[in-house]
Amino acid sequence: MGDVLAFAEQRDGVVRGVTHEVVSTAAALASELGGECHALAIGGEGLSGSVGALGGFGAARVKVAADGALAGYAAEAWAAIVVEAVRAGSYGAVLFPASAVGRDLAPRVAALLDVPMASDVVEVSGAGGAVVVRRPVYSGKAFARLRMDASPAVVTLRPNVFPAQERSAAGAVEEMAVSVDPSSWKARVVEFKTASAGSLDVSEASVVVSGGRGMKDPENWALLENLRDALGSDVAALGASRAVVDAGWRPHGEQVGQTGKTVSPKLYFAVGISGAIQHLAGMRSSGTIVAVNKDPDAPIFGVADYGIVGDLFEVLPALTDQVKALKA
Ligand code: FAD
């Protein structure tokens, strides 16, 4: 039971960046468990071409379940296909990204297989043949180390925590025969609402620029957008506290925290955000945290690596100019 199955998430045939992290981690875990890493992609026709490159991240076999009816996420059908792939193999672990799809799919798969699962994992190893994971508890204030004895262990991995490592393996692509009957589905996704075209999802960006109530007015978001653009809109995304989402200033998709998204970028800017425990729950595992707040006692400074005590309306333009100068 030493093989590891990595769920290869794609959207519209484009493999998501987080999939490279999941496949790389699955490959590392498989070598510790003494087995092979396999990847499984589910989606519409023509998927084989886009997922073939996953071999380069350590997948010895890339299984593809493609059908026109599977082009969009369909929870029941996708879960049944993952379960079928698991049962056909000898897997010690099944890894998913802790993305919106992964968070929905993994517990369904675990329930159907009647095995335990661990979510939002930040470390995973296969020491001694058992899968051992580390995951945050109590809103990220502590970590739990769990040994998952039942096989396979179903795990979701927090994005941006595990490295995507290119390897020399060349994975063989195998088409899975699937029979899909959409008329039997009890639920179906009728619409995907994407954030503004081309903008990165806050949970997958390697730099996040977040604003809170201290921004005073939604019009002032131009200051955060300028900083985001100076850092590079291909790597940086905007985030928000719940206070500004509840006020209707920003979309819920940008909310970071306990009731929003969990982010773990390399660099996190918290601007005009007090640092309530529910906000910290979603961002405290970020690599480097920079906080801008006029209140020196704001709790955000308790988790910040760099704290700037000052008026954000003066600090933000100066910070943006400095970033532009460094990149020039
Ligand atoms: P505030 O707390 O009002 O802070 C604004 C900050 O801006 C202050 O620190 C102030 O000093 C600073 N400031 C003001 N003007 C300036 C200036 N000119 N220059 C510099 N700094 C300035 N919150 C989340 O963020 N995410 C969640 O997912 C979330 N989930 C929740 C779930 C539950 C069940 C509950 C009860 C609450 C949740 N909250 C969440 C809300 C959370 O408790 C806070 O109310 C919220 O995070 C506060 O947002 P804020 O920091 O933007 O606003």
Short mmCIF file of C-alpha atoms and ligand atoms in Angstrom, two decimals:
data_model
loop_
_atom_site.label_atom_id
_atom_site.label_comp_id
_atom_site.label_asym_id
_atom_site.label_seq_id
_atom_site.Cartn_x
_atom_site.Cartn_y
_atom_site.Cartn_z
CA MET A 1 0.00 0.00 0.00
CA GLY A 2 2.88 2.37 -0.71
CA ASP A 3 1.59 4.15 -3.80
CA VAL A 4 0.27 7.68 -3.51
CA LEU A 5 -2.50 9.16 -5.68
CA ALA A 6 -2.39 12.91 -6.36
CA PHE A 7 -5.59 14.63 -7.47
CA ALA A 8 -4.56 16.80 -10.43
CA GLU A 9 -6.85 19.81 -10.42
CA GLN A 10 -7.37 21.65 -13.69
CA ARG A 11 -9.82 24.24 -14.92
CA ASP A 12 -10.83 24.43 -18.57
CA GLY A 13 -8.00 22.04 -19.36
CA VAL A 14 -5.35 24.21 -17.73
CA VAL A 15 -3.51 22.48 -14.88
CA ARG A 16 -3.60 24.70 -11.78
CA GLY A 17 -0.32 25.74 -10.17
CA VAL A 18 -1.26 24.04 -6.91
CA THR A 19 -1.42 20.70 -8.75
CA HIS A 20 2.35 20.80 -9.22
CA GLU A 21 2.72 21.16 -5.44
CA VAL A 22 0.38 18.22 -4.81
CA VAL A 23 2.05 15.92 -7.35
CA SER A 24 5.56 16.83 -6.10
CA THR A 25 4.52 16.14 -2.50
CA ALA A 26 2.85 12.88 -3.50
CA ALA A 27 6.07 11.82 -5.26
CA ALA A 28 8.16 12.58 -2.17
CA LEU A 29 5.68 10.73 0.08
CA ALA A 30 5.55 7.75 -2.28
CA SER A 31 9.31 7.37 -2.17
CA GLU A 32 9.16 7.39 1.66
CA LEU A 33 6.38 4.77 1.60
CA GLY A 34 8.26 2.68 -0.96
CA GLY A 35 5.76 3.10 -3.80
CA GLU A 36 4.96 5.15 -6.89
CA CYS A 37 3.19 8.47 -7.36
CA HIS A 38 0.19 8.46 -9.69
CA ALA A 39 -1.82 11.52 -10.71
CA LEU A 40 -5.53 11.56 -11.54
CA ALA A 41 -7.11 14.30 -13.66
CA ILE A 42 -10.86 14.55 -14.24
CA GLY A 43 -12.41 16.87 -16.80
CA GLY A 44 -13.66 17.40 -20.32
CA GLU A 45 -12.42 15.99 -23.62
CA GLY A 46 -8.83 16.60 -24.67
CA LEU A 47 -7.47 16.57 -21.13
CA SER A 48 -4.68 14.08 -21.83
CA GLY A 49 -2.57 16.64 -23.68
CA SER A 50 -2.58 19.18 -20.87
CA VAL A 51 -1.86 16.82 -17.99
CA GLY A 52 0.90 14.80 -19.65
CA ALA A 53 3.56 17.12 -18.25
CA LEU A 54 2.73 16.03 -14.68
CA GLY A 55 5.24 13.24 -15.13
CA GLY A 56 7.83 15.98 -14.88
CA PHE A 57 6.72 16.58 -11.28
CA GLY A 58 7.09 12.93 -10.29
CA ALA A 59 3.93 11.12 -11.46
CA ALA A 60 4.93 7.70 -12.81
CA ARG A 61 1.39 7.31 -14.20
CA VAL A 62 -1.10 10.02 -15.11
CA LYS A 63 -4.67 8.69 -15.14
CA VAL A 64 -7.18 10.71 -17.11
CA ALA A 65 -10.96 10.47 -16.76
CA ALA A 66 -12.32 12.63 -19.59
CA ASP A 67 -15.90 13.11 -20.75
CA GLY A 68 -17.80 16.12 -22.05
CA ALA A 69 -20.15 15.92 -19.04
CA LEU A 70 -17.17 16.14 -16.66
CA ALA A 71 -15.86 19.44 -18.06
CA GLY A 72 -17.17 21.31 -15.01
CA TYR A 73 -16.90 20.17 -11.40
CA ALA A 74 -19.57 17.59 -10.59
CA ALA A 75 -19.17 16.44 -6.99
CA GLU A 76 -20.88 13.06 -7.13
CA ALA A 77 -19.38 11.97 -10.43
CA TRP A 78 -15.87 13.18 -9.63
CA ALA A 79 -15.90 11.54 -6.17
CA ALA A 80 -17.06 8.24 -7.67
CA ILE A 81 -14.21 8.35 -10.22
CA VAL A 82 -11.57 9.06 -7.56
CA VAL A 83 -12.94 6.17 -5.46
CA GLU A 84 -12.85 3.86 -8.49
CA ALA A 85 -9.22 4.83 -9.18
CA VAL A 86 -8.29 4.28 -5.52
CA ARG A 87 -9.95 0.86 -5.40
CA ALA A 88 -8.17 -0.19 -8.58
CA GLY A 89 -4.77 0.55 -7.03
CA SER A 90 -2.81 0.00 -3.87
CA TYR A 91 -2.69 3.43 -2.30
CA GLY A 92 -1.38 4.40 1.10
CA ALA A 93 -2.47 8.01 0.63
CA VAL A 94 -4.60 10.21 -1.62
CA LEU A 95 -3.59 13.87 -1.73
CA PHE A 96 -5.76 16.81 -2.81
CA PRO A 97 -5.10 20.55 -2.81
CA ALA A 98 -6.99 22.43 -0.08
CA SER A 99 -8.62 24.46 -2.87
CA ALA A 100 -12.37 25.04 -3.20
CA VAL A 101 -12.70 21.86 -5.27
CA GLY A 102 -10.28 19.82 -3.12
CA ARG A 103 -12.06 20.84 0.09
CA ASP A 104 -15.36 19.65 -1.35
CA LEU A 105 -14.09 16.49 -3.02
CA ALA A 106 -11.70 15.02 -0.43
CA PRO A 107 -14.23 14.52 2.39
CA ARG A 108 -16.66 12.90 -0.06
CA VAL A 109 -13.94 10.47 -1.14
CA ALA A 110 -12.93 9.73 2.47
CA ALA A 111 -16.56 9.08 3.42
CA LEU A 112 -17.16 6.78 0.45
CA LEU A 113 -13.98 4.84 1.26
CA ASP A 114 -14.76 4.96 5.01
CA VAL A 115 -11.25 6.14 5.85
CA PRO A 116 -10.00 9.13 7.91
CA MET A 117 -8.98 12.42 6.37
CA ALA A 118 -6.88 15.37 7.49
CA SER A 119 -7.50 18.82 6.01
CA ASP A 120 -5.32 21.86 5.40
CA VAL A 121 -2.15 19.90 6.11
CA VAL A 122 1.18 21.78 6.18
CA GLU A 123 3.56 18.81 6.58
CA VAL A 124 3.27 15.21 5.49
CA SER A 125 5.69 12.31 5.79
CA GLY A 126 5.71 8.57 5.46
CA ALA A 127 8.16 7.70 8.20
CA GLY A 128 8.00 4.04 9.23
CA GLY A 129 5.36 3.21 6.61
CA ALA A 130 2.59 5.30 8.24
CA VAL A 131 1.35 8.64 6.95
CA VAL A 132 2.02 11.36 9.52
CA VAL A 133 0.67 14.88 9.00
CA ARG A 134 0.87 18.25 10.76
CA ARG A 135 -2.09 20.59 10.58
CA PRO A 136 -3.16 23.80 12.31
CA VAL A 137 -5.77 23.72 15.08
CA TYR A 138 -7.45 26.43 17.19
CA SER A 139 -7.40 28.94 14.30
CA GLY A 140 -3.71 28.36 13.68
CA LYS A 141 -2.63 28.99 17.30
CA ALA A 142 -1.31 25.44 17.62
CA PHE A 143 -0.44 22.48 15.43
CA ALA A 144 -1.53 18.85 15.75
CA ARG A 145 0.59 15.96 14.55
CA LEU A 146 -1.57 13.02 13.48
CA ARG A 147 -0.61 9.49 12.52
CA MET A 148 -3.14 8.14 10.06
CA ASP A 149 -3.23 4.39 10.47
CA ALA A 150 -6.08 3.48 8.12
CA SER A 151 -5.22 3.18 4.44
CA PRO A 152 -5.44 5.16 2.28
CA ALA A 153 -5.03 8.37 4.28
CA VAL A 154 -6.99 11.16 2.57
CA VAL A 155 -5.26 14.51 2.94
CA THR A 156 -5.75 18.05 1.63
CA LEU A 157 -2.59 20.16 1.35
CA ARG A 158 -2.56 23.89 2.04
CA PRO A 159 -1.56 25.73 -1.18
CA ASN A 160 1.78 27.58 -1.31
CA VAL A 161 3.28 25.54 1.55
CA PHE A 162 4.79 22.59 -0.35
CA PRO A 163 7.39 23.15 -3.07
CA ALA A 164 6.65 22.24 -6.69
CA GLN A 165 9.72 20.25 -7.69
CA GLU A 166 10.45 19.25 -11.24
CA ARG A 167 11.81 15.73 -11.56
CA SER A 168 13.05 13.73 -14.46
CA ALA A 169 10.28 11.07 -14.42
CA ALA A 170 8.21 10.78 -17.58
CA GLY A 171 4.67 9.76 -16.60
CA ALA A 172 2.70 7.49 -18.87
CA VAL A 173 -0.76 8.87 -19.60
CA GLU A 174 -3.57 6.31 -19.19
CA GLU A 175 -7.17 7.00 -20.17
CA MET A 176 -9.71 5.68 -17.62
CA ALA A 177 -12.92 4.32 -19.09
CA VAL A 178 -15.75 6.28 -17.48
CA SER A 179 -19.49 6.05 -17.89
CA VAL A 180 -21.21 9.24 -16.86
CA ASP A 181 -24.96 9.73 -16.40
CA PRO A 182 -25.64 13.39 -15.52
CA SER A 183 -29.39 12.69 -15.19
CA SER A 184 -28.67 10.78 -11.96
CA TRP A 185 -26.77 13.65 -10.28
CA LYS A 186 -28.54 15.14 -7.30
CA ALA A 187 -26.55 18.37 -7.51
CA ARG A 188 -24.80 20.15 -10.33
CA VAL A 189 -22.76 23.33 -10.68
CA VAL A 190 -24.79 25.69 -12.82
CA GLU A 191 -22.40 28.63 -12.92
CA PHE A 192 -18.82 29.57 -12.08
CA LYS A 193 -18.35 33.20 -11.19
CA THR A 194 -14.74 34.12 -11.65
CA ALA A 195 -13.10 37.15 -10.10
CA SER A 196 -12.15 39.92 -12.49
CA ALA A 197 -10.58 38.35 -15.57
CA GLY A 198 -6.92 37.51 -15.23
CA SER A 199 -6.68 38.26 -11.50
CA LEU A 200 -5.14 35.60 -9.29
CA ASP A 201 -7.12 33.79 -6.61
CA VAL A 202 -6.02 35.08 -3.21
CA SER A 203 -5.51 31.53 -1.88
CA GLU A 204 -3.01 30.69 -4.61
CA ALA A 205 -1.06 33.93 -5.01
CA SER A 206 2.50 34.04 -3.68
CA VAL A 207 2.03 37.67 -2.59
CA VAL A 208 -1.18 39.00 -1.01
CA VAL A 209 -1.99 42.68 -0.46
CA SER A 210 -4.92 42.86 1.97
CA GLY A 211 -6.89 45.88 3.12
CA GLY A 212 -9.18 46.43 6.09
CA ARG A 213 -11.54 49.02 7.52
CA GLY A 214 -8.62 51.40 7.98
CA MET A 215 -8.76 51.97 4.19
CA LYS A 216 -11.82 54.14 5.02
CA ASP A 217 -13.52 53.93 1.60
CA PRO A 218 -13.68 51.43 -1.28
CA GLU A 219 -12.40 54.18 -3.61
CA ASN A 220 -9.08 54.01 -1.74
CA TRP A 221 -8.48 50.45 -2.98
CA ALA A 222 -6.65 52.03 -5.91
CA LEU A 223 -3.74 52.45 -3.47
CA LEU A 224 -3.67 48.68 -2.81
CA GLU A 225 -4.08 47.94 -6.53
CA ASN A 226 -1.06 50.15 -7.27
CA LEU A 227 1.04 48.18 -4.77
CA ARG A 228 -0.27 44.89 -6.19
CA ASP A 229 0.59 45.99 -9.73
CA ALA A 230 4.05 47.18 -8.70
CA LEU A 231 4.70 43.76 -7.13
CA GLY A 232 3.35 42.07 -10.28
CA SER A 233 -0.28 41.08 -10.88
CA ASP A 234 0.99 37.69 -12.11
CA VAL A 235 2.17 36.83 -8.57
CA ALA A 236 0.20 39.19 -6.32
CA ALA A 237 -3.52 39.23 -5.43
CA LEU A 238 -5.77 41.45 -3.36
CA GLY A 239 -7.21 40.25 -0.04
CA ALA A 240 -9.63 41.79 2.45
CA SER A 241 -10.80 41.58 6.04
CA ARG A 242 -14.34 40.52 6.77
CA ALA A 243 -15.25 44.02 7.95
CA VAL A 244 -14.81 45.41 4.45
CA VAL A 245 -16.47 42.42 2.78
CA ASP A 246 -19.49 42.76 5.10
CA ALA A 247 -19.60 46.47 4.25
CA GLY A 248 -19.87 45.51 0.57
CA TRP A 249 -16.57 47.20 -0.30
CA ARG A 250 -14.94 44.01 -1.61
CA PRO A 251 -16.19 40.62 -2.94
CA HIS A 252 -16.35 37.66 -0.56
CA GLY A 253 -13.87 35.79 -2.77
CA GLU A 254 -11.15 38.09 -1.43
CA GLN A 255 -11.94 37.58 2.27
CA VAL A 256 -9.09 36.14 4.30
CA GLY A 257 -9.79 34.44 7.62
CA GLN A 258 -11.83 31.94 9.53
CA THR A 259 -14.95 32.47 7.42
CA GLY A 260 -13.02 33.40 4.29
CA LYS A 261 -10.01 31.85 2.60
CA THR A 262 -6.87 30.49 4.20
CA VAL A 263 -3.78 31.88 2.54
CA SER A 264 -0.13 31.04 2.91
CA PRO A 265 1.75 33.33 0.52
CA LYS A 266 5.46 34.03 0.69
CA LEU A 267 4.64 37.68 1.45
CA TYR A 268 1.46 39.08 3.09
CA PHE A 269 0.65 42.78 3.49
CA ALA A 270 -2.01 43.65 6.10
CA VAL A 271 -2.96 47.29 5.59
CA GLY A 272 -5.42 48.97 7.96
CA ILE A 273 -6.32 45.58 9.44
CA SER A 274 -6.43 45.28 13.24
CA GLY A 275 -5.52 41.58 13.37
CA ALA A 276 -8.58 40.00 15.00
CA ILE A 277 -8.11 36.30 15.80
CA GLN A 278 -10.53 35.36 12.99
CA HIS A 279 -8.37 37.24 10.45
CA LEU A 280 -5.13 35.75 11.81
CA ALA A 281 -6.65 32.27 11.41
CA GLY A 282 -6.49 32.71 7.65
CA MET A 283 -3.03 34.22 7.19
CA ARG A 284 -0.71 33.62 10.13
CA SER A 285 1.18 30.82 8.33
CA SER A 286 2.30 33.29 5.61
CA GLY A 287 6.06 33.43 5.02
CA THR A 288 6.75 37.11 5.73
CA ILE A 289 4.04 39.38 7.15
CA VAL A 290 4.19 43.15 6.72
CA ALA A 291 1.63 45.17 8.71
CA VAL A 292 0.75 48.84 8.25
CA ASN A 293 -1.36 50.30 11.04
CA LYS A 294 -1.50 53.64 12.83
CA ASP A 295 -2.18 51.95 16.17
CA PRO A 296 1.09 50.60 17.67
CA ASP A 297 -0.95 48.26 19.89
CA ALA A 298 -2.88 46.64 17.01
CA PRO A 299 -2.78 42.84 17.45
CA ILE A 300 -1.59 42.40 13.84
CA PHE A 301 1.86 43.52 15.01
CA GLY A 302 1.98 40.40 17.22
CA VAL A 303 2.33 38.19 14.11
CA ALA A 304 4.08 40.68 11.78
CA ASP A 305 7.70 40.23 10.73
CA TYR A 306 7.83 43.89 9.70
CA GLY A 307 5.53 46.46 11.30
CA ILE A 308 5.07 49.99 10.01
CA VAL A 309 3.31 52.24 12.53
CA GLY A 310 1.88 55.08 10.48
CA ASP A 311 -0.90 56.48 8.36
CA LEU A 312 -1.49 54.06 5.49
CA PHE A 313 -2.35 56.96 3.17
CA GLU A 314 1.26 58.11 3.49
CA VAL A 315 2.89 54.68 3.82
CA LEU A 316 1.24 52.94 0.84
CA PRO A 317 2.36 55.39 -1.89
CA ALA A 318 5.90 55.43 -0.43
CA LEU A 319 5.99 51.61 -0.29
CA THR A 320 4.72 51.36 -3.87
CA ASP A 321 7.38 53.84 -5.07
CA GLN A 322 10.09 51.81 -3.32
CA VAL A 323 8.89 48.55 -4.93
CA LYS A 324 8.84 50.24 -8.37
CA ALA A 325 12.34 51.63 -7.79
CA LEU A 326 13.65 48.20 -6.78
CA LYS A 327 12.18 46.63 -9.91
CA ALA A 328 13.34 49.38 -12.26
P1 FAD B 1 -10.99 46.99 12.37
O1 FAD B 1 -10.93 45.99 13.46
O2 FAD B 1 -11.95 48.11 12.48
O3 FAD B 1 -9.52 47.56 12.19
C1 FAD B 1 -9.17 48.63 11.36
C2 FAD B 1 -7.71 48.93 11.64
O4 FAD B 1 -7.29 49.97 10.76
C3 FAD B 1 -7.44 49.42 13.08
O5 FAD B 1 -6.44 48.59 13.64
C4 FAD B 1 -6.94 50.85 12.89
O6 FAD B 1 -5.92 51.20 13.83
C5 FAD B 1 -6.40 50.80 11.48
N1 FAD B 1 -6.40 52.11 10.81
C6 FAD B 1 -7.43 53.00 10.75
N2 FAD B 1 -7.07 54.07 10.02
C7 FAD B 1 -5.79 53.88 9.64
C8 FAD B 1 -4.85 54.63 8.87
N3 FAD B 1 -5.18 55.83 8.34
N4 FAD B 1 -3.63 54.12 8.69
C9 FAD B 1 -3.26 52.94 9.21
N5 FAD B 1 -4.12 52.16 9.94
C10 FAD B 1 -5.36 52.63 10.14
N6 FAD B 1 -12.53 38.81 10.08
C11 FAD B 1 -11.76 38.55 9.01
O7 FAD B 1 -10.94 39.40 8.60
N7 FAD B 1 -11.87 37.36 8.34
C12 FAD B 1 -12.72 36.39 8.73
O8 FAD B 1 -12.80 35.34 8.07
C13 FAD B 1 -13.54 36.63 9.87
N8 FAD B 1 -14.39 35.67 10.32
C14 FAD B 1 -15.11 35.94 11.46
C15 FAD B 1 -15.93 34.91 11.99
C16 FAD B 1 -16.64 35.14 13.14
C17 FAD B 1 -17.51 34.03 13.69
C18 FAD B 1 -16.57 36.40 13.79
C19 FAD B 1 -17.34 36.65 15.05
C20 FAD B 1 -15.77 37.40 13.27
C21 FAD B 1 -15.05 37.19 12.11
N9 FAD B 1 -14.24 38.18 11.57
C22 FAD B 1 -13.43 37.90 10.52
C23 FAD B 1 -14.31 39.59 12.04
C24 FAD B 1 -13.17 39.97 12.97
O9 FAD B 1 -13.52 39.65 14.30
C25 FAD B 1 -12.92 41.49 12.87
O10 FAD B 1 -14.11 42.18 13.18
C26 FAD B 1 -12.42 41.98 11.52
O11 FAD B 1 -11.34 41.18 11.09
C27 FAD B 1 -11.99 43.44 11.63
O12 FAD B 1 -11.64 43.91 10.36
P2 FAD B 1 -10.59 45.10 10.21
O13 FAD B 1 -9.32 44.70 10.87
O14 FAD B 1 -10.57 45.48 8.79
O15 FAD B 1 -11.31 46.29 10.96
#
